Amino acid sequence: MRLRFKRGTFSRKNIALPPPVVLVLLYTVFIIIGALVLWLPISHHGDIGLSDAVFTSASAVTVTGLVLVDTGAAFTGFGQAVIAILIQLGGIGLMTTAVLVLGALGIRVGMPQRLILREEVNQTSISNLMVLVRIILVIALICQTIGAVALAFVFVPQYGWNGIWQAVFHSVSAFNNAGFALHADSLSQWVGNPVVNMVIPLLFIFGGIGFIVLGDIYQKRSWAKLNLHSKLMLSGTLVLIVWGSVAFGLLEWSNPQTLGPLSTTDKLWASWFQGVTPRTAGFNTINTAGMHDSSTILTITLMIVGGGSTSTAGGIKVTTLAVLLLATVAFFRRRTVLHAFGRSIGLNEVMKVMALTTLSMLLVLTGIFLVSISHDGEFLDLAFEVTSAFGTVGLSRGATVDLDNFGRAVIIFTMFIGRVGPLAIGFFLATRSVPRVKYPAGQVHLG
Amino acid sequence: MRLRFKRGTFSRKNIALPPPVVLVLLYTVFIIIGALVLWLPISHHGDIGLSDAVFTSASAVTVTGLVLVDTGAAFTGFGQAVIAILIQLGGIGLMTTAVLVLGALGIRVGMPQRLILREEVNQTSISNLMVLVRIILVIALICQTIGAVALAFVFVPQYGWNGIWQAVFHSVSAFNNAGFALHADSLSQWVGNPVVNMVIPLLFIFGGIGFIVLGDIYQKRSWAKLNLHSKLMLSGTLVLIVWGSVAFGLLEWSNPQTLGPLSTTDKLWASWFQGVTPRTAGFNTINTAGMHDSSTILTITLMIVGGGSTSTAGGIKVTTLAVLLLATVAFFRRRTVLHAFGRSIGLNEVMKVMALTTLSMLLVLTGIFLVSISHDGEFLDLAFEVTSAFGTVGLSRGATVDLDNFGRAVIIFTMFIGRVGPLAIGFFLATRSVPRVKYPAGQVHLG
Ligand SMILES: [K+]
Ligand SMILES: [K+]
């Protein structure tokens, strides 16, 4: 990972827009263009209005996967390809595109990317951006190709030539944690298929763990040498997968609407799948609306957590949860500092975590609040859809389809924030200023 | 506030139990004794089983106010008096009792109390405990007497001599934020009564703002001189009251089950009352179960926030919310420190806030999760009861009555933690150790 480009390669002129604004504009433009193309008669079989097209485009660009219609039935092959492209743009393309475009515009970006690469290459030149872009594209291409080939072994025997397209589409959708599937019941017909149950989750776990972790593993190839972030991500992901799958299996084992009718092997496969999918993937192999309230709450919490930073996943992120829990443990061990794996975590990070979590909770609550004002559905279902949108997960208990235009707008906005928010916040994380005024310390009682 | 006693007055012998354990034992003993007395035939009219008695006692000692029966109809005058005493013990008595008992046992307590008094008297002697106890008792006595006298003007004309008892009971219940009322519909028959609408909320706001703030105001008598904690509490409480009342009024204005049938004046009184009561008081003047989902969510958030530290209120506390929001604002202003009213708030406080909030959220989620496993009610109602128990609020949409013994046990446990947790954590806050090992800093990505 040596540097190839000098600083200034991309610094041609200065534009006054702050990077987060550019990101927001970029995403908005992608969604609008996507919506217009999906609205064209060539894209669908006649049932897609402008509002549906906007929703679908927003869902694809934000890699969420909430849908109003059956993607496979309502859209033509062309429309499906447009959706796949929007997913790529949203999942990995947009990050790299943003880096390139902003670089080309001469805006002093790269702060978050530099931050990202700091531990890997210990360099802060803007040229790292290009290295990052290349890493991202190469990893994405390799993973999606392998995934498509593996899935073809399932889809081609079943669907003939169309199976190839299905394999490509689902591979793209899975790696980008988009959750779009070409069947109305998502992947339910393969609930017990070992290939689908291994390839799809591997793709979305890979895509959702973050490029920092993948790069770190590639470089170090030894647990002991991995940096703190990678260790937290890997151990946190493992714990969440085990917890999610075991809890889901136990809660749903004899539910006649979900696991009940399945064979024991299929039950285990489905529990595994449903345990990993809520953390941003959004595919399902059982009927989401048939789950018990308890497993629905479990799924909601996993959806809020999400995946890893600098990945195709959403949510507050696994590391944020880890810091929250570490702070709690430190508190009860009467420590004034956090540490994990022999590294300390600055109180500065703790403040970031708190700000991010508070914001996220406020956002989710506001979303649920607004949807519940405008829509008189089952509360748990509304909460489920909003958290699914916030975490860009895409799982649905069916309420999204029933929403009016106001409710749809809330979901679109939530998906948008869920995807653009973390990227935009990246800029803030990297460019914080030290206070100029020093205030005397005050005391606040909290207990 | 000079000191009267020397250190050592209460240091007779050493006992190995840590103070939080003593607190837990003390509360448990109070609940058990209360339950046994309430179970006696003299306490009730025949419909109270042991499980009901335990629940009622726990609800009273933890000053929650969730009930299984109509307190006024099911319990005799003796039983009601027992409940009033349990409320006093739980609300203010237990704090002072704990101080006294622990002091008498010679246990090195007083840390949280010393912490509490530090800014007021700038002294750390254990004798401050006695000063604190006296302040608490005097304030409580004065407020409750004034409250009872004022309420008597409403209750005596309506109920004759029994009105005096009603005035005393509701004054005790209000000041202690207990939420127990002697009528099945709480205070709904006085929905438009100005005296009830002013006296009851004044009592629970006074009781719920915290002795630190009351003492600070008493001492300084000037906004500019108040300490940071008081300023945050007062401004935060004001904002929450305005927000709660205005939002409630707007959301429920034409709901036929709540404000709809009322006159405009009564609507305004009810909005005011329902806006302030969720932050731990627990009385209601409209039908809680008739609220829209949106106002229910609003109420849930207010119940989680609660009142002030060192008060009869529960919840995560107004100051905790304030620090959460300040951290979020600081984050977006790219600051690395928090400040408010010209004082800085240490990152150490931020970690405490995060730990407390994380714990609280985990607790509430676990409670909802457990209740939803065992009970197939409307999800929002279950979430409402659990948050009501956690914040020791006592508002109910009716689900508590339907719970089986397991569900009741979860609610009792949640109320217990909601009340004892903050007290127990007070000890932790005051006795944190500085780390012995210094770890190298690691970096975690969160965005
Ligand atoms: K997704
Ligand atoms: K209460």
Short mmCIF file of C-alpha atoms in Angstrom, two decimals, chain B residues 2 43 56 60 91 102-103 115 131 181 211 227 262 264 269 313 321 345 379 405 412 415 424:
data_model
loop_
_atom_site.label_atom_id
_atom_site.label_comp_id
_atom_site.label_asym_id
_atom_site.label_seq_id
_atom_site.Cartn_x
_atom_site.Cartn_y
_atom_site.Cartn_z
CA ARG B 2 -22.71 24.87 59.49
CA SER B 43 -55.82 -3.72 55.40
CA THR B 56 -48.75 -2.94 45.79
CA ALA B 60 -45.52 2.09 46.98
CA GLY B 91 -39.75 8.67 48.52
CA LEU B 102 -25.47 3.34 57.36
CA GLY B 103 -23.98 6.09 59.46
CA LEU B 115 -20.71 14.77 46.75
CA VAL B 131 -27.55 18.37 57.88
CA ALA B 181 -54.63 8.04 44.06
CA PHE B 211 -32.91 18.68 47.12
CA ASN B 227 -24.61 26.33 40.37
CA LEU B 262 -63.75 18.80 27.30
CA THR B 264 -61.31 24.66 26.03
CA TRP B 269 -55.65 22.30 32.23
CA ALA B 313 -38.37 11.24 40.93
CA LEU B 321 -30.64 14.17 29.05
CA ILE B 345 -18.62 19.56 31.99
CA PHE B 379 -46.83 -4.06 22.11
CA ASN B 405 -47.07 -13.63 37.82
CA ILE B 412 -41.65 -5.33 40.26
CA MET B 415 -39.60 -0.65 39.55
CA ALA B 424 -26.83 2.49 44.45
#
